[in-house]
Short mmCIF file of C-alpha atoms and ligand atoms in Angstrom, two decimals:
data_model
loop_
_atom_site.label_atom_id
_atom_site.label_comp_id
_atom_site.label_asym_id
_atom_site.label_seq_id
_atom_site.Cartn_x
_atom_site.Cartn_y
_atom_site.Cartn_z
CA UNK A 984 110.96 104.89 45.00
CA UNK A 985 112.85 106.89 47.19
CA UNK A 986 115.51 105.23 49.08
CA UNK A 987 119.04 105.74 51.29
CA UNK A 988 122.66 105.02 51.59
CA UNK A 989 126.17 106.01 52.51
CA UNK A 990 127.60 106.27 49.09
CA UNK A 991 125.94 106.11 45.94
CA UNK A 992 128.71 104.08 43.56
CA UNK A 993 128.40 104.98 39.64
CA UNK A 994 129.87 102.08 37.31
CA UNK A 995 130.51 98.67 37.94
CA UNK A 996 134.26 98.27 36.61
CA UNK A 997 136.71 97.73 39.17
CA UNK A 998 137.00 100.93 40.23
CA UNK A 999 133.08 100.71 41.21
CA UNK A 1000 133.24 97.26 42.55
CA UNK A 1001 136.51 97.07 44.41
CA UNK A 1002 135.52 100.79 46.11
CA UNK A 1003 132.39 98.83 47.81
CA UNK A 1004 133.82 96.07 48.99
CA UNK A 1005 136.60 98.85 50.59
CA UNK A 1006 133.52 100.81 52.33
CA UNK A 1007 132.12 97.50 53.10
CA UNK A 1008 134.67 96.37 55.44
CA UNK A 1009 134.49 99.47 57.00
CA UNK A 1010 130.69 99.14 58.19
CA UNK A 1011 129.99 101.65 55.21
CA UNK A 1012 126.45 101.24 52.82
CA UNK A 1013 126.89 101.34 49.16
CA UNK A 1014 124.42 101.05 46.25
CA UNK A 1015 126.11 100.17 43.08
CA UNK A 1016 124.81 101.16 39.46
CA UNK A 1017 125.52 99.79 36.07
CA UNK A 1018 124.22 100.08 33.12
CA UNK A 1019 125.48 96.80 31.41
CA UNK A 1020 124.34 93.57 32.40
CA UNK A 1021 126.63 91.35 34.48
CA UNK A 1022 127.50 89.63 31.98
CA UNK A 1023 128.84 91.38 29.45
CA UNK A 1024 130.83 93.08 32.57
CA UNK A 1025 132.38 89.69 33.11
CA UNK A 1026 133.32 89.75 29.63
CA UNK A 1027 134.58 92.34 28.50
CA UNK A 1028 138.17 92.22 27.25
CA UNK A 1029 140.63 94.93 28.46
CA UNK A 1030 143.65 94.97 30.86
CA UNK A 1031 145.90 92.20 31.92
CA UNK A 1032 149.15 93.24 34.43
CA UNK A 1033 148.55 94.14 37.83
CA UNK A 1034 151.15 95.74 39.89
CA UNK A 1035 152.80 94.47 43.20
CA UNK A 1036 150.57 97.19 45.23
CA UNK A 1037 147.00 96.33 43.17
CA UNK A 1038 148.12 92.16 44.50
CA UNK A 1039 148.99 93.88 47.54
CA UNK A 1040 145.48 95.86 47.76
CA UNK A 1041 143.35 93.12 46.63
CA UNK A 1042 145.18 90.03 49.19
CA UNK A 1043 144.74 92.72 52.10
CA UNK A 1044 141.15 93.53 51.10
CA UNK A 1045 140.44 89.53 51.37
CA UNK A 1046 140.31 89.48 47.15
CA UNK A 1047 143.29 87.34 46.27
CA UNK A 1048 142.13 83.31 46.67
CA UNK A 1049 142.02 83.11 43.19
CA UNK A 1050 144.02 85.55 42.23
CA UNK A 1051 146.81 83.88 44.01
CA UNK A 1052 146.09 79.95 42.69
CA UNK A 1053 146.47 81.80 38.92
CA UNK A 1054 148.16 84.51 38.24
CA UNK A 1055 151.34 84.40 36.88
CA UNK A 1056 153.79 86.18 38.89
CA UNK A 1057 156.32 87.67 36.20
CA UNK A 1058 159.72 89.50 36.77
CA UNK A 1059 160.83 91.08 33.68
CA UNK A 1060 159.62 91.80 29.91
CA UNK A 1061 161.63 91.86 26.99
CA UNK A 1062 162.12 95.17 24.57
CA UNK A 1063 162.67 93.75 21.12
CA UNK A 1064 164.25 96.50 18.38
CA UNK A 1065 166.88 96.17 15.98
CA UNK A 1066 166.44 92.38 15.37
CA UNK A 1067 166.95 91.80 18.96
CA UNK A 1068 165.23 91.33 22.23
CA UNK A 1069 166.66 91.98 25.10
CA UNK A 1070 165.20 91.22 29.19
CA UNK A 1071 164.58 93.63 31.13
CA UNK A 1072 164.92 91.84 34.98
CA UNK A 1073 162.55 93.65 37.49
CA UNK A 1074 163.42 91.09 40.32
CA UNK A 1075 167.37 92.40 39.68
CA UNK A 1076 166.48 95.79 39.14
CA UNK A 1077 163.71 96.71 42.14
CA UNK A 1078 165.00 94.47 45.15
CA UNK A 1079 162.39 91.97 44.01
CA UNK A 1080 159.43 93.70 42.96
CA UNK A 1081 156.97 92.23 39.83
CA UNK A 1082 153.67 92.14 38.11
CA UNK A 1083 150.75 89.42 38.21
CA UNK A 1084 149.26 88.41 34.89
CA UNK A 1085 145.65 87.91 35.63
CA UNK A 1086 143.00 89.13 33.42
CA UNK A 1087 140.83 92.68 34.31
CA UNK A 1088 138.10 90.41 33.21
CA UNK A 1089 138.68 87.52 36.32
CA UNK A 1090 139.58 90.61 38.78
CA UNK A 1091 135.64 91.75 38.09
CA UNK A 1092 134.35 88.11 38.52
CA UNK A 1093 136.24 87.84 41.85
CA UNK A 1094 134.94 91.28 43.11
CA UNK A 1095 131.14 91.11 41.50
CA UNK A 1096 131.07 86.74 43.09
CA UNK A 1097 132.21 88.59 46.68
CA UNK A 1098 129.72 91.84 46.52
CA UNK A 1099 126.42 89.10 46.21
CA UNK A 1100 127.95 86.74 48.15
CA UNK A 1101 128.61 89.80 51.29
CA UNK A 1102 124.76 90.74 50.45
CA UNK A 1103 125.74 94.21 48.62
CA UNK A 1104 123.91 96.15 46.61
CA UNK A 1105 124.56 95.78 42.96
CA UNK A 1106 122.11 96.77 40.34
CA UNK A 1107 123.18 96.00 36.83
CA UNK A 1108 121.49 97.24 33.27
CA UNK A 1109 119.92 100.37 34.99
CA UNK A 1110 119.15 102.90 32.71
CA UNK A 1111 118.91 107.09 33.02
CA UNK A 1112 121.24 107.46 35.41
CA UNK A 1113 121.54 111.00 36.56
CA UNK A 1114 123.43 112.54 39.73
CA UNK A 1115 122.29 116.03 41.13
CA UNK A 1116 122.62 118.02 44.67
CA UNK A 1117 126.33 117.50 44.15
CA UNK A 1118 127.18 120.58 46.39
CA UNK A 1119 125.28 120.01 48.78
CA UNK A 1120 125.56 116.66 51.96
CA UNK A 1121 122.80 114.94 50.67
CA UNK A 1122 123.73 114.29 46.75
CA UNK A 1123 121.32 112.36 44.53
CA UNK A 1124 121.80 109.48 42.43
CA UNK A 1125 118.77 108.50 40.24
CA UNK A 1126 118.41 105.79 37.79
CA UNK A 1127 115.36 103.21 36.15
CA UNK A 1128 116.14 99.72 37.30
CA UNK A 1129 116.02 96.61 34.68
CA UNK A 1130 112.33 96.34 35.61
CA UNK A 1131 111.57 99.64 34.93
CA UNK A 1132 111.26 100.94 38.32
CA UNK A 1133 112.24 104.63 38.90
CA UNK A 1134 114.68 105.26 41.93
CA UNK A 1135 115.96 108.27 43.70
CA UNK A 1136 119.05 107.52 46.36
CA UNK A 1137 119.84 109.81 48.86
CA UNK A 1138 123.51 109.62 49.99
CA UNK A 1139 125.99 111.18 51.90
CA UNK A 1140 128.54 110.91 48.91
CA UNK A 1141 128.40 109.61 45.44
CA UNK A 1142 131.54 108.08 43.69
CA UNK A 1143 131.91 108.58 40.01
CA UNK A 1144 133.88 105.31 38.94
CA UNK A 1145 131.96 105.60 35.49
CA UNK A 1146 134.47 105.40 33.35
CA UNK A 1147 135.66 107.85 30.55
CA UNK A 1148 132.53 108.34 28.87
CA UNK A 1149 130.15 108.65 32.17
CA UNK A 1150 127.80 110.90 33.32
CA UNK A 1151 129.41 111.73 36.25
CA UNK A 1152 132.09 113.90 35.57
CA UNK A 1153 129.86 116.28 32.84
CA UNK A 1154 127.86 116.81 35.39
CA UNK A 1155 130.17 118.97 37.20
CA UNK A 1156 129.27 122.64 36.74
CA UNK A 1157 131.44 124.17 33.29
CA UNK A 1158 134.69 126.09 34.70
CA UNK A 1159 135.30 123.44 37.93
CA UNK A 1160 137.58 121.49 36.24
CA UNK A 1161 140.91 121.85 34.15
CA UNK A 1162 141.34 118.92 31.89
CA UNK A 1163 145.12 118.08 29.51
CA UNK A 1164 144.72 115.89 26.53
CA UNK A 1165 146.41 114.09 23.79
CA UNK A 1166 144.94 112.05 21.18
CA UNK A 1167 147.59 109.54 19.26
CA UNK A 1168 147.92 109.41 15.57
CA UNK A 1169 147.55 105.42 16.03
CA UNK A 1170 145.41 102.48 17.78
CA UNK A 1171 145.44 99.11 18.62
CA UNK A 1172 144.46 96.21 17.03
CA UNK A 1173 144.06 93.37 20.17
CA UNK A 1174 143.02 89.65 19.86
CA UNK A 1175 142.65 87.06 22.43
CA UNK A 1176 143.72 83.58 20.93
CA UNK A 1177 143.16 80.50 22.09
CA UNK A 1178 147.00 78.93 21.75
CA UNK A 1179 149.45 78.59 24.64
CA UNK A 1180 151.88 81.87 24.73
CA UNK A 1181 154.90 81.86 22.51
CA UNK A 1182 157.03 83.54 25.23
CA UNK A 1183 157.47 83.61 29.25
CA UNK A 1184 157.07 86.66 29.73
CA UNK A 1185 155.61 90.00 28.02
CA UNK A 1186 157.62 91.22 24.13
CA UNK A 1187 157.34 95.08 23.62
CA UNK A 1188 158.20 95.18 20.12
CA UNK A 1189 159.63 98.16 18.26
CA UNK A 1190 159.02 97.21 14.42
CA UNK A 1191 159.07 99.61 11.36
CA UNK A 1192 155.84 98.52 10.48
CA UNK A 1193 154.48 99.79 13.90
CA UNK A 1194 154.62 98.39 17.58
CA UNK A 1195 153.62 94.58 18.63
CA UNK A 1196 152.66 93.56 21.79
CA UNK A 1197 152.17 89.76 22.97
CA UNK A 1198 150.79 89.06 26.03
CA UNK A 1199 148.58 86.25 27.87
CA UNK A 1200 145.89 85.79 29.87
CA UNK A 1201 146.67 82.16 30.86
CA UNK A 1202 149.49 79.61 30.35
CA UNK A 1203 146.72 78.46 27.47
CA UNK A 1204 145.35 81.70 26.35
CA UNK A 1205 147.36 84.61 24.06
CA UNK A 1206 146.63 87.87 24.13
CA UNK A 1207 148.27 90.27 21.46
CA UNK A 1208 148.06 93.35 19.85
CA UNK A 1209 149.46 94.96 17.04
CA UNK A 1210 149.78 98.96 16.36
CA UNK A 1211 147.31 100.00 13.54
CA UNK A 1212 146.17 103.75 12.28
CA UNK A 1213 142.97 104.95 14.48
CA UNK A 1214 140.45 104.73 11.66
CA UNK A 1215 141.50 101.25 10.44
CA UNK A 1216 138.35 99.14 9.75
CA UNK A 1217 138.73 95.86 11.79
CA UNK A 1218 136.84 94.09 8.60
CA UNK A 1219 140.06 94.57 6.52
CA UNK A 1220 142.00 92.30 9.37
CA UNK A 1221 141.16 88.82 8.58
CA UNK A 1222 142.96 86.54 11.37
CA UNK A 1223 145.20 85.00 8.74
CA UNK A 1224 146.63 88.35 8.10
CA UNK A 1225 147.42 89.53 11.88
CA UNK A 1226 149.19 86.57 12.61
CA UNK A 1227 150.84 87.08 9.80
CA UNK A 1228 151.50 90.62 10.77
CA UNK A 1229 152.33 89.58 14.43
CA UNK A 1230 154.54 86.97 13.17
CA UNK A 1231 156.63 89.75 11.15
CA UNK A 1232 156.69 92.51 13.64
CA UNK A 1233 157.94 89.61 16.54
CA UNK A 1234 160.26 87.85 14.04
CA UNK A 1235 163.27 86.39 15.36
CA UNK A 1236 165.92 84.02 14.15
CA UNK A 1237 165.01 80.53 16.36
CA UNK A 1238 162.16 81.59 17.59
CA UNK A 1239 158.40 81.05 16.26
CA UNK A 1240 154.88 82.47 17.04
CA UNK A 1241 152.31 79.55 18.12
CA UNK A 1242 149.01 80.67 16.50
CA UNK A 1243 145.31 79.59 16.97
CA UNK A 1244 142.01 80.15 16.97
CA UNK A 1245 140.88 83.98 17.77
CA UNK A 1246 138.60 84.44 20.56
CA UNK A 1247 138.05 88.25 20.58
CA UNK A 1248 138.92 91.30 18.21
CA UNK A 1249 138.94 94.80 18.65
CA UNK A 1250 140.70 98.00 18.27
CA UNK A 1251 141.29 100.34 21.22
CA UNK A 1252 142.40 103.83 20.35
CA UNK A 1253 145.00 105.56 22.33
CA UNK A 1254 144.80 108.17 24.63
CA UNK A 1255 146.11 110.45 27.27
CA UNK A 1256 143.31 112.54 29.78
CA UNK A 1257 143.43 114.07 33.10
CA UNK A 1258 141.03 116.01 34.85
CA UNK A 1259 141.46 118.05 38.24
CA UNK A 1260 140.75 118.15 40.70
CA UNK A 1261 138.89 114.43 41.04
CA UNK A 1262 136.08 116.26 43.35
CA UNK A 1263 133.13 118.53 43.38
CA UNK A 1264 131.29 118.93 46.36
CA UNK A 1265 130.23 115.37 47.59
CA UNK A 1266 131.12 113.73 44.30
CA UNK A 1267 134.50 111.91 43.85
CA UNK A 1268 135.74 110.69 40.59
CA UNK A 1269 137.27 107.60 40.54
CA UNK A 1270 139.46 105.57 37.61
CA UNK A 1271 138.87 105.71 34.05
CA UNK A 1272 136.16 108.94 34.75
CA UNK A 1273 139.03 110.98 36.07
CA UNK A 1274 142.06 109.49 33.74
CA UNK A 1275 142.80 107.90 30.68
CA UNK A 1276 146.43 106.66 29.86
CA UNK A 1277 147.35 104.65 26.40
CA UNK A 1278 148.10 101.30 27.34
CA UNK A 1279 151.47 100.61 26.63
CA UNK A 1280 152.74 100.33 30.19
CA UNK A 1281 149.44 98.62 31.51
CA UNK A 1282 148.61 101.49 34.16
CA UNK A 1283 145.03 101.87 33.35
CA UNK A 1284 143.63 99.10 36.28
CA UNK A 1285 146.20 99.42 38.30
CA UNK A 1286 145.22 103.67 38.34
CA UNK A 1287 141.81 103.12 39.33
CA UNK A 1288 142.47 100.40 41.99
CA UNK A 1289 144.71 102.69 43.72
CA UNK A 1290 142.46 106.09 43.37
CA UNK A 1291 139.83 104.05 45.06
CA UNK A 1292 141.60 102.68 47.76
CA UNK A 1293 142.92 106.37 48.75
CA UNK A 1294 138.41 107.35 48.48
CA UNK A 1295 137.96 104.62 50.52
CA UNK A 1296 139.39 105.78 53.49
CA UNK A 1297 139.02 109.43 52.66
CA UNK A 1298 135.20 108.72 52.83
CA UNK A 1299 135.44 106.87 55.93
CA UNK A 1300 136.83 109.62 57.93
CA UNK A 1301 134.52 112.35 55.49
CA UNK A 1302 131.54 110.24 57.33
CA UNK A 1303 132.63 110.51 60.57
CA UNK A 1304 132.85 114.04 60.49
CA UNK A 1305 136.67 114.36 59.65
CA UNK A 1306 137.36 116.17 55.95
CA UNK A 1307 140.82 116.96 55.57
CA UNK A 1308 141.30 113.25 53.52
CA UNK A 1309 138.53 113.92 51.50
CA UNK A 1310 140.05 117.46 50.91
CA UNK A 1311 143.49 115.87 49.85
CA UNK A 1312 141.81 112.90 48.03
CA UNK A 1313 142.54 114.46 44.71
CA UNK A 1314 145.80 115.67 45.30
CA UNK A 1315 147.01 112.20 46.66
CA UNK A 1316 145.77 110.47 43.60
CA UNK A 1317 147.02 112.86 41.04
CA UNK A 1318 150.62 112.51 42.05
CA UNK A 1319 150.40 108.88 40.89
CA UNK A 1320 148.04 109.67 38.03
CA UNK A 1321 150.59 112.18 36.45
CA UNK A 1322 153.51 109.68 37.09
CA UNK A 1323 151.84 106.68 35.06
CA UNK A 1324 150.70 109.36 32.80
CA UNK A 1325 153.85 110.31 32.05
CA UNK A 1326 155.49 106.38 32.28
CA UNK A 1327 152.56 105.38 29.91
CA UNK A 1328 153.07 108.37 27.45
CA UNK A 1329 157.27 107.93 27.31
CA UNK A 1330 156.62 103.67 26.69
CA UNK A 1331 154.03 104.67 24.04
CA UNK A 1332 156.30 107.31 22.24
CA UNK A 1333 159.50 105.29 22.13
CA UNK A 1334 157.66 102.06 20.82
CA UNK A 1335 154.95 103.38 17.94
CA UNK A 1336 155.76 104.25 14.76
CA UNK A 1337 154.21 107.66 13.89
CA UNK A 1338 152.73 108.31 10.89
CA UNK A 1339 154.95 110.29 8.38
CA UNK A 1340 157.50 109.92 10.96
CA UNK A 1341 161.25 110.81 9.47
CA UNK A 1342 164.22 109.14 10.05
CA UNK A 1343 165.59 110.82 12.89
CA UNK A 1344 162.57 110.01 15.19
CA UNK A 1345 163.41 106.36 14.31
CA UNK A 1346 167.35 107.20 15.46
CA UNK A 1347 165.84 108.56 18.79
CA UNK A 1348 163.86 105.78 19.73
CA UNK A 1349 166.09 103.14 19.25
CA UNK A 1350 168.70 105.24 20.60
CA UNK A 1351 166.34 105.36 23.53
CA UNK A 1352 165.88 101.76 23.73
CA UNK A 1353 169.62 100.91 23.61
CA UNK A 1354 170.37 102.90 26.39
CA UNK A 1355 167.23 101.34 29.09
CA UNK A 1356 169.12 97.85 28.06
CA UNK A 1357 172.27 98.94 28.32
CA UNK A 1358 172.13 101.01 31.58
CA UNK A 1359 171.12 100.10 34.84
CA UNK A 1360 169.95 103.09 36.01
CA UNK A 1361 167.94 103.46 32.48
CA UNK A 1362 166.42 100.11 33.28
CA UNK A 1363 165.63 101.03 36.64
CA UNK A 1364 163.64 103.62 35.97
CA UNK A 1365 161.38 101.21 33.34
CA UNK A 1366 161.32 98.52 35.73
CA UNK A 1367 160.47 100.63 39.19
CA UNK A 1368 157.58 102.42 36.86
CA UNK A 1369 156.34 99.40 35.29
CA UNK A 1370 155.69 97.64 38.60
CA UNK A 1371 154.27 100.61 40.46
CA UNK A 1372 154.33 102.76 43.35
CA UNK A 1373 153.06 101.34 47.06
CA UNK A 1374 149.17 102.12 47.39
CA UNK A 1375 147.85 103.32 50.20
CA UNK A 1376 146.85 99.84 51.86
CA UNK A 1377 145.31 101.19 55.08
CA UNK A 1378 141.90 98.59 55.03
CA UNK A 1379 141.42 98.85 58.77
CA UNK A 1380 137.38 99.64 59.72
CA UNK A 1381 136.47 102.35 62.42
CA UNK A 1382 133.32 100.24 63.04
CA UNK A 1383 133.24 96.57 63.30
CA UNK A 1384 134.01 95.00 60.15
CA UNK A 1385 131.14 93.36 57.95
CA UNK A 1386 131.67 91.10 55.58
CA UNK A 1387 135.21 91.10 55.92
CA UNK A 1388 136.61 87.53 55.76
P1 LIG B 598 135.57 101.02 33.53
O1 LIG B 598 136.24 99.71 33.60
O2 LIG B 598 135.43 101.72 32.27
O3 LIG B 598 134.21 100.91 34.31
C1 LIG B 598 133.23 101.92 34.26
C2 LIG B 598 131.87 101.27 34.33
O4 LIG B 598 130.87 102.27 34.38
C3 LIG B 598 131.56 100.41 33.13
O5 LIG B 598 131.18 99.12 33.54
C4 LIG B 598 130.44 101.15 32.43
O6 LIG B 598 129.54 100.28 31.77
C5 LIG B 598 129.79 101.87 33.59
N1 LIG B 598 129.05 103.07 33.23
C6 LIG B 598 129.31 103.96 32.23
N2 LIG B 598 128.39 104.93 32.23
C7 LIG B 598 127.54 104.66 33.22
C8 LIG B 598 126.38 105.31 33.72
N3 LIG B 598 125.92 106.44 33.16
N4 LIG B 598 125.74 104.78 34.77
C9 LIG B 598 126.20 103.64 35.36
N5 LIG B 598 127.28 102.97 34.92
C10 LIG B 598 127.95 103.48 33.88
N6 LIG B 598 144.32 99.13 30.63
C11 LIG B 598 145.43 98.45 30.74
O7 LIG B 598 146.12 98.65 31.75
N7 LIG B 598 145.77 97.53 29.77
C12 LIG B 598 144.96 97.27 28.69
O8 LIG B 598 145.28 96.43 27.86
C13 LIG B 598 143.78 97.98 28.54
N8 LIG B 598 142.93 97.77 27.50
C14 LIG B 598 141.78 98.51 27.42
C15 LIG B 598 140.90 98.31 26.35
C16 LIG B 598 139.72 99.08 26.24
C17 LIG B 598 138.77 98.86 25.05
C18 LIG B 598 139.44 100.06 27.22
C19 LIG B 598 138.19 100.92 27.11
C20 LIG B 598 140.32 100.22 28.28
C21 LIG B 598 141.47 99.46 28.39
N9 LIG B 598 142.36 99.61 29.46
C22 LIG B 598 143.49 98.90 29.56
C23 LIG B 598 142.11 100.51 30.53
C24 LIG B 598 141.52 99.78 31.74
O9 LIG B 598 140.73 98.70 31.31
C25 LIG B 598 140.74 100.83 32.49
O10 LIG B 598 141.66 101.78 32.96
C26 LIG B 598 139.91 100.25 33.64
O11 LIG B 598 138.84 99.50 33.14
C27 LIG B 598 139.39 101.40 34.50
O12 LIG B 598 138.45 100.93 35.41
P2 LIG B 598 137.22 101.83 35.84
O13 LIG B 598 136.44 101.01 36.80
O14 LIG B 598 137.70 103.17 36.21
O15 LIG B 598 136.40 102.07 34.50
C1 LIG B 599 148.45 94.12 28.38
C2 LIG B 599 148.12 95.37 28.00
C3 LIG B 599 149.07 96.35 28.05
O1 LIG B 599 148.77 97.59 27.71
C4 LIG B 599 150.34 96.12 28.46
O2 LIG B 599 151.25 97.11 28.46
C5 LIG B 599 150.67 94.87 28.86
C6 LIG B 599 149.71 93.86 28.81
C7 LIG B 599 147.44 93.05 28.32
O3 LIG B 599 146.31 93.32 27.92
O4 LIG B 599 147.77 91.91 28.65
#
């Protein structure tokens, strides 16, 4: 079956979803491949903190109903080292700025509920997806649909918001792009627990056992995680033993961690990638495809939100004949990707324990952490990082809007 669009959309994580609602508003066609089912989409457990631009970018984009009745606005964390924990107050520190708690996974329900509802195309557990013609204006995007049907897309532009291990960016031509990386000598261990949060807002624990993170999805729901080595085999973590493990690493005189039942366990390992530039010919990477940060810091949503709301417009003008945003579309984005990747990287490194790590790496980082709680400016730069740059919130259409509530 040989079909057509505007812009041929590869993945259906936010990056995917949120860029065709974007294009939607502005009169532009998508079609929208995934190769999980919508369900397991809706499921699956990963970020939690979104930054005052990604509320910004989803309320202006018509997004937010729900993400305004339930997230929890927050305006600090706490750093814990040294048997203490100490606030760090974004409000104080930014002129007012904070983060939203409100699950990745309920940020996908809002935007997949508002794609069918606006009539969009969305095809979900597609297999054999391939993109070719990339240098040329009428890319390709082929895949098999659920009920086996072959399809071939013709498209004026294809987005590649498939994630890290996508198809989209190996299929640029070897030599096009210059990729950094660094693997981390440790992982995390994250559940999701059904038990009301021991804490109002977000512990970053530095522990000599390793790093500790509790978090939440919901005043009701936990969400924690615990620093473990990157082959550590999730079978030798019975729940009674990470709580015990969380309760050590968060231990505080006064204070105790609520525990329940445990919803969800994995381990995530940790990484930093960047690849550049985010284009080849008429395909534009998007998100986790183009970057990977670890996830101390939160950044990895809150990246691909804003890289897509920067393609949205750039395509919008590519379409109507003007290039020069498309042309700076990767150089835009990568001045934000390199600043979380180097926010995410400096959290990471002053928190984890390395492995084999000597005494005087211990000195530095809690040298390190004294000073961000002891100096403003030190706790200015954690707090204007952790709640994020503006993003580019230009969601005006050049044609009449459709489906834009
Ligand atoms: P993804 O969400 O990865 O979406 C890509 C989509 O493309 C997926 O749905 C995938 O199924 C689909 N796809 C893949 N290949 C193909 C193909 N060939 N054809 C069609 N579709 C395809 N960030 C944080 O800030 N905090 C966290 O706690 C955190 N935890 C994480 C835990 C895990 C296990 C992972 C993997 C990531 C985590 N991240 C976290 C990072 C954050 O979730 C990502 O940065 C975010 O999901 C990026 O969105 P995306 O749309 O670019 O990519
Ligand atoms: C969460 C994840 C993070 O990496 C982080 O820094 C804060 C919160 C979370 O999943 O809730």
């Amino acid at each position: 079956m040989r079909t057509r669009t505007q812009v041929g959309i590869v993945g259906g994580g936010p990056a995917g979803l949120l860029l065709s609602h974007l294009l939607a508003i502005r009169g532009i066609d998508s079609v929208l491949i995934e190769i999980r089912s919508r369900e397991y989409c809706e499921a699956r457990q990963r970020a939690g903190v979104l930054e005052d631009g990604s509320v910004a970018l989803l309320r202006s984009a018509g997004l937010a109903d729900r993400l305004d009745r339930q997230g929890l606005v927050h305006g600090g964390i706490y750093l814990q080292f040294d048997g203490q924990r100490r606030h760090v107050d974004f409000r104080d520190l930014t002129g007012g700025r904070t983060v939203t708690v409100y699950a990745q996974t309920e940020v996908v329900k809002d935007l997949i509920a508002r794609r069918l509802a606006d009539g969009g195309a969305l095809e979900f557990s597609v297999t054999d997806t391939e993109v070719a013609d990339l240098d040329t204006d009428q890319p390709l995007l082929r895949y098999t649909d659920s009920a086996g049907n072959r399809h071939e897309v013709a498209c004026d532009a294809i987005a590649g918001c498939d994630g890290f291990h996508g198809i989209c960016r190996p299929s640029i031509p070897a030599g096009v792009l210059t990729t950094w990386e660094r693997d981390y000598p440790y992982a995390w261990l994250g559940i999701l627990a059904d038990v009301a949060p021991s804490t109002d807002e977000l512990i970053y624990a530095h522990h000599p056992h390793g790093f500790a993170l509790h978090s939440l999805r919901s005043l009701s729901t936990s969400r924690l995680y615990l620093q473990v080595s990157p082959d550590e085999d999730i079978g030798e973590w019975p729940d009674e033993r990470i709580w015990a493990e969380l309760a050590h690493r968060f231990e505080l005189p006064g204070w105790t961690l609520k525990q329940g039942p445990v919803l969800d366990k994995s381990i995530t390992p940790m990484r930093s990638f960047v690849a550049a530039p985010m284009r080849y010919g008429r395909l534009f990477l998007a998100g986790d495809a183009a970057h990977i940060v670890p996830p101390t810091g939160a950044k990895g949503l809150n990246l691909a939100l804003a890289d897509v709301a920067v393609l949205a417009s750039a395509l919008d003008a590519l379409l109507h004949g003007d290039d020069q945003p498309a042309a700076v579309y990767s150089a835009t984005c990568l001045q934000r990707v390199w600043r979380s990747t180097h926010f995410s990287w400096w959290m990471t490194t002053m928190l984890h324990r390395s492995p084999g790590a000597d005494q005087m790496e211990t000195q530095l980082q809690l040298s390190q952490l004294r000073y961000v709680v002891s100096s403003r400016a030190a706790a200015t730069s954690l707090a204007e990082n952790y709640t994020g740059f503006p993003v580019e919130l230009t969601v005006e259409s050049r044609q009449p809007a459709q489906g834009a509530r």
